PDB file of C-alpha atoms in Angstrom:
ATOM      1  CA  UNK A 810     -24.782 111.358  11.275  1.00 75.00           C
ATOM      2  CA  UNK A 811     -25.823 110.535  14.826  1.00 80.00           C
ATOM      3  CA  UNK A 812     -23.275 109.688  17.527  1.00 83.00           C
ATOM      4  CA  UNK A 813     -23.482 108.407  21.081  1.00 88.00           C
ATOM      5  CA  UNK A 814     -26.054 105.698  20.450  1.00 86.00           C
ATOM      6  CA  UNK A 815     -26.143 102.608  22.649  1.00 85.00           C
ATOM      7  CA  UNK A 816     -25.410  99.275  20.955  1.00 83.00           C
ATOM      8  CA  UNK A 817     -28.120  96.643  20.514  1.00 81.00           C
ATOM      9  CA  UNK A 818     -31.009  99.135  20.982  1.00 88.00           C
ATOM     10  CA  UNK A 819     -34.010 100.031  18.816  1.00 91.00           C
ATOM     11  CA  UNK A 820     -34.363 103.729  17.948  1.00 92.00           C
ATOM     12  CA  UNK A 821     -37.312 105.580  16.426  1.00 93.00           C
ATOM     13  CA  UNK A 822     -36.866 108.626  14.236  1.00 93.00           C
ATOM     14  CA  UNK A 823     -39.043 110.900  12.141  1.00 94.00           C
ATOM     15  CA  UNK A 824     -38.565 114.165  10.315  1.00 94.00           C
ATOM     16  CA  UNK A 825     -40.696 117.237  10.774  1.00 94.00           C
ATOM     17  CA  UNK A 826     -41.132 120.701   9.290  1.00 94.00           C
ATOM     18  CA  UNK A 827     -42.702 123.903  10.595  1.00 92.00           C
ATOM     19  CA  UNK A 828     -44.005 126.087   7.810  1.00 90.00           C
ATOM     20  CA  UNK A 829     -43.878 129.899   8.075  1.00 90.00           C
ATOM     21  CA  UNK A 830     -47.010 131.244   9.748  1.00 88.00           C
ATOM     22  CA  UNK A 831     -47.989 127.834  11.125  1.00 87.00           C
ATOM     23  CA  UNK A 832     -47.047 126.770  14.663  1.00 87.00           C
ATOM     24  CA  UNK A 833     -48.054 123.122  14.211  1.00 91.00           C
ATOM     25  CA  UNK A 834     -45.291 120.868  12.893  1.00 92.00           C
ATOM     26  CA  UNK A 835     -45.926 118.415  10.083  1.00 93.00           C
ATOM     27  CA  UNK A 836     -44.385 115.012  10.797  1.00 94.00           C
ATOM     28  CA  UNK A 837     -43.075 112.443   8.390  1.00 95.00           C
ATOM     29  CA  UNK A 838     -43.398 108.722   8.765  1.00 96.00           C
ATOM     30  CA  UNK A 839     -41.730 107.147  11.824  1.00 95.00           C
ATOM     31  CA  UNK A 840     -38.747 104.940  10.972  1.00 95.00           C
ATOM     32  CA  UNK A 841     -37.024 102.437  13.247  1.00 93.00           C
ATOM     33  CA  UNK A 842     -33.510 101.064  13.267  1.00 88.00           C
ATOM     34  CA  UNK A 843     -31.472  98.888  15.560  1.00 86.00           C
ATOM     35  CA  UNK A 844     -27.878  99.623  16.446  1.00 85.00           C
ATOM     36  CA  UNK A 845     -25.284  96.909  16.015  1.00 85.00           C
ATOM     37  CA  UNK A 846     -23.292  95.045  18.621  1.00 86.00           C
ATOM     38  CA  UNK A 847     -19.520  95.528  18.528  1.00 87.00           C
ATOM     39  CA  UNK A 848     -17.466  92.363  18.083  1.00 89.00           C
ATOM     40  CA  UNK A 849     -15.469  90.845  20.908  1.00 90.00           C
ATOM     41  CA  UNK A 850     -11.993  89.639  19.958  1.00 89.00           C
ATOM     42  CA  UNK A 851      -9.029  88.245  21.851  1.00 90.00           C
ATOM     43  CA  UNK A 852      -5.335  87.976  20.984  1.00 89.00           C
ATOM     44  CA  UNK A 853      -3.928  84.734  22.392  1.00 88.00           C
ATOM     45  CA  UNK A 854      -0.366  84.530  23.695  1.00 80.00           C
ATOM     46  CA  UNK A 855       2.295  83.651  21.121  1.00 79.00           C
ATOM     47  CA  UNK A 856       4.672  80.946  22.279  1.00 70.00           C
ATOM     48  CA  UNK A 857       5.972  79.547  19.005  1.00 74.00           C
ATOM     49  CA  UNK A 858       8.766  81.132  16.984  1.00 80.00           C
ATOM     50  CA  UNK A 859      10.178  78.759  14.391  1.00 77.00           C
ATOM     51  CA  UNK A 860      13.405  78.667  12.435  1.00 78.00           C
ATOM     52  CA  UNK A 861      13.310  77.201   8.927  1.00 73.00           C
ATOM     53  CA  UNK A 862      16.679  76.399   7.350  1.00 67.00           C
ATOM     54  CA  UNK A 863      17.313  77.316   3.742  1.00 67.00           C
ATOM     55  CA  UNK A 864      19.638  75.615   1.258  1.00 61.00           C
ATOM     56  CA  UNK A 865      22.197  78.457   1.302  1.00 67.00           C
ATOM     57  CA  UNK A 866      22.741  78.150   5.062  1.00 65.00           C
ATOM     58  CA  UNK A 867      20.532  81.098   5.995  1.00 68.00           C
ATOM     59  CA  UNK A 868      17.265  80.632   7.796  1.00 74.00           C
ATOM     60  CA  UNK A 869      13.868  82.284   8.042  1.00 79.00           C
ATOM     61  CA  UNK A 870      11.998  83.070  11.269  1.00 84.00           C
ATOM     62  CA  UNK A 871       8.230  82.729  11.562  1.00 86.00           C
ATOM     63  CA  UNK A 872       5.776  82.985  14.473  1.00 88.00           C
ATOM     64  CA  UNK A 873       2.385  81.341  14.824  1.00 88.00           C
ATOM     65  CA  UNK A 874      -0.232  83.962  15.736  1.00 89.00           C
ATOM     66  CA  UNK A 875      -3.478  83.026  17.485  1.00 89.00           C
ATOM     67  CA  UNK A 876      -6.738  84.893  17.963  1.00 91.00           C
ATOM     68  CA  UNK A 877     -10.251  84.172  19.064  1.00 92.00           C
ATOM     69  CA  UNK A 878     -13.583  85.680  18.040  1.00 90.00           C
ATOM     70  CA  UNK A 879     -15.734  85.565  21.158  1.00 89.00           C
ATOM     71  CA  UNK A 880     -18.638  87.369  19.454  1.00 87.00           C
ATOM     72  CA  UNK A 881     -18.659  88.374  15.758  1.00 85.00           C
ATOM     73  CA  UNK A 882     -20.779  91.492  16.343  1.00 85.00           C
ATOM     74  CA  UNK A 883     -23.781  92.640  14.344  1.00 84.00           C
ATOM     75  CA  UNK A 884     -23.561  93.193  11.558  1.00 83.00           C
ATOM     76  CA  UNK A 885     -20.866  90.516  11.295  1.00 80.00           C
ATOM     77  CA  UNK A 886     -17.346  91.687  10.447  1.00 85.00           C
ATOM     78  CA  UNK A 887     -16.017  91.464   6.872  1.00 86.00           C
ATOM     79  CA  UNK A 888     -12.337  90.766   7.606  1.00 87.00           C
ATOM     80  CA  UNK A 889     -10.216  89.433  10.436  1.00 88.00           C
ATOM     81  CA  UNK A 890      -6.535  88.936  10.971  1.00 88.00           C
ATOM     82  CA  UNK A 891      -3.493  90.217  12.812  1.00 88.00           C
ATOM     83  CA  UNK A 892      -1.312  93.298  12.841  1.00 86.00           C
ATOM     84  CA  UNK A 893       2.245  93.066  14.116  1.00 85.00           C
ATOM     85  CA  UNK A 894       5.331  95.249  14.364  1.00 84.00           C
ATOM     86  CA  UNK A 895       8.802  95.496  15.800  1.00 82.00           C
ATOM     87  CA  UNK A 896       8.409  97.034  19.258  1.00 73.00           C
ATOM     88  CA  UNK A 897       9.424 100.696  19.534  1.00 64.00           C
ATOM     89  CA  UNK A 898      11.849 101.574  22.292  1.00 56.00           C
ATOM     90  CA  UNK A 899      10.836 105.253  22.408  1.00 51.00           C
ATOM     91  CA  UNK A 900       8.339 105.820  25.212  1.00 49.00           C
ATOM     92  CA  UNK A 901       5.188 107.626  24.230  1.00 50.00           C
ATOM     93  CA  UNK A 902       5.485 106.681  20.565  1.00 52.00           C
ATOM     94  CA  UNK A 903       2.082 105.615  19.227  1.00 49.00           C
ATOM     95  CA  UNK A 904       2.118 102.072  17.840  1.00 55.00           C
ATOM     96  CA  UNK A 905       2.364 101.821  14.068  1.00 60.00           C
ATOM     97  CA  UNK A 906       1.771  98.308  12.805  1.00 65.00           C
ATOM     98  CA  UNK A 907       3.826  97.793   9.655  1.00 67.00           C
ATOM     99  CA  UNK A 908       2.509  94.319   8.865  1.00 71.00           C
ATOM    100  CA  UNK A 909      -0.916  92.804   8.618  1.00 71.00           C
ATOM    101  CA  UNK A 910      -2.185  89.343   7.750  1.00 72.00           C
ATOM    102  CA  UNK A 911      -5.788  88.684   6.743  1.00 74.00           C
ATOM    103  CA  UNK A 912      -7.053  85.282   7.905  1.00 75.00           C
ATOM    104  CA  UNK A 913      -9.895  83.551   6.084  1.00 69.00           C
ATOM    105  CA  UNK A 914     -11.703  81.159   8.399  1.00 61.00           C
ATOM    106  CA  UNK A 915     -15.065  80.566  10.124  1.00 59.00           C
ATOM    107  CA  UNK A 916     -16.921  83.478  11.731  1.00 68.00           C
ATOM    108  CA  UNK A 917     -16.542  82.525  15.402  1.00 74.00           C
ATOM    109  CA  UNK A 918     -13.922  80.687  17.405  1.00 81.00           C
ATOM    110  CA  UNK A 919     -10.157  80.407  17.167  1.00 86.00           C
ATOM    111  CA  UNK A 920      -8.108  81.446  14.166  1.00 87.00           C
ATOM    112  CA  UNK A 921      -4.408  81.192  13.519  1.00 85.00           C
ATOM    113  CA  UNK A 922      -1.803  82.071  10.926  1.00 85.00           C
ATOM    114  CA  UNK A 923       1.954  82.183  10.434  1.00 85.00           C
ATOM    115  CA  UNK A 924       3.797  85.506  10.067  1.00 84.00           C
ATOM    116  CA  UNK A 925       5.902  86.582   7.155  1.00 71.00           C
ATOM    117  CA  UNK A 926       9.693  86.564   7.662  1.00 78.00           C
ATOM    118  CA  UNK A 927      10.761  88.010  11.025  1.00 84.00           C
ATOM    119  CA  UNK A 928      14.068  89.629  11.954  1.00 82.00           C
ATOM    120  CA  UNK A 929      16.339  88.025  14.573  1.00 83.00           C
ATOM    121  CA  UNK A 930      16.981  89.651  17.959  1.00 83.00           C
ATOM    122  CA  UNK A 931      13.790  91.758  18.034  1.00 84.00           C
ATOM    123  CA  UNK A 932      10.708  92.275  20.221  1.00 85.00           C
ATOM    124  CA  UNK A 933       7.414  92.100  18.360  1.00 87.00           C
ATOM    125  CA  UNK A 934       3.941  93.301  19.321  1.00 87.00           C
ATOM    126  CA  UNK A 935       0.857  91.647  17.826  1.00 88.00           C
ATOM    127  CA  UNK A 936      -2.895  92.266  17.982  1.00 88.00           C
ATOM    128  CA  UNK A 937      -5.804  90.336  16.491  1.00 90.00           C
ATOM    129  CA  UNK A 938      -8.376  92.517  14.729  1.00 89.00           C
ATOM    130  CA  UNK A 939     -11.700  92.500  12.925  1.00 89.00           C
ATOM    131  CA  UNK A 940     -12.821  95.045  10.338  1.00 88.00           C
ATOM    132  CA  UNK A 941     -16.491  95.941   9.949  1.00 86.00           C
ATOM    133  CA  UNK A 942     -18.203  96.845   6.660  1.00 82.00           C
ATOM    134  CA  UNK A 943     -18.340 100.450   7.943  1.00 81.00           C
ATOM    135  CA  UNK A 944     -14.527 100.482   7.999  1.00 85.00           C
ATOM    136  CA  UNK A 945     -14.381 100.472  11.816  1.00 86.00           C
ATOM    137  CA  UNK A 946     -11.629  98.243  13.208  1.00 89.00           C
ATOM    138  CA  UNK A 947     -11.772  96.492  16.576  1.00 90.00           C
ATOM    139  CA  UNK A 948      -8.648  95.059  18.213  1.00 91.00           C
ATOM    140  CA  UNK A 949      -7.957  92.328  20.717  1.00 91.00           C
ATOM    141  CA  UNK A 950      -5.393  92.850  23.452  1.00 90.00           C
ATOM    142  CA  UNK A 951      -1.691  93.334  22.774  1.00 88.00           C
ATOM    143  CA  UNK A 952       0.691  90.383  23.044  1.00 89.00           C
ATOM    144  CA  UNK A 953       4.464  90.347  22.653  1.00 87.00           C
ATOM    145  CA  UNK A 954       7.018  87.798  21.523  1.00 87.00           C
ATOM    146  CA  UNK A 955      10.698  87.920  20.687  1.00 85.00           C
ATOM    147  CA  UNK A 956      13.273  86.415  18.364  1.00 84.00           C
ATOM    148  CA  UNK A 957      16.222  86.990  20.740  1.00 81.00           C
ATOM    149  CA  UNK A 958      17.487  83.405  20.701  1.00 79.00           C
ATOM    150  CA  UNK A 959      18.206  83.779  16.983  1.00 72.00           C
ATOM    151  CA  UNK A 960      21.249  86.004  16.494  1.00 67.00           C
ATOM    152  CA  UNK A 961      21.541  86.074  12.694  1.00 60.00           C
ATOM    153  CA  UNK A 962      19.672  85.180   9.521  1.00 50.00           C
TER     154      UNK A 962
END
């Protein structure tokens, strides 16, 4: 595996061997390949948290999440969506996103979805993401929203 390559560049490679007693290398056929371009993604500010009343008097909280694919990358990503979590209050704790939502929609442009049930009186962090066929994941910026105006389920 080769690391440190520059994106969107053509590279040439060939194998060679030096046989014992011979100082002249024998070269294989030259191969070319082009490195991909990473995707560009943006998480758009969340300003909508909704309360949906249920028959039993309880309610559910949902947020509308928004993202934007500025450039899909090459090769094009195979999945896009959002990850979100309740914000940790411990400084220095690495973010662990407990929830993810895969969004099926066109390759470029805006995409949106609605979260699963949220808890009242919490801070949430959300990021849009794309996943490449290689398994690499690229994230948009981090946005936050809260459910503080809702005090109970």
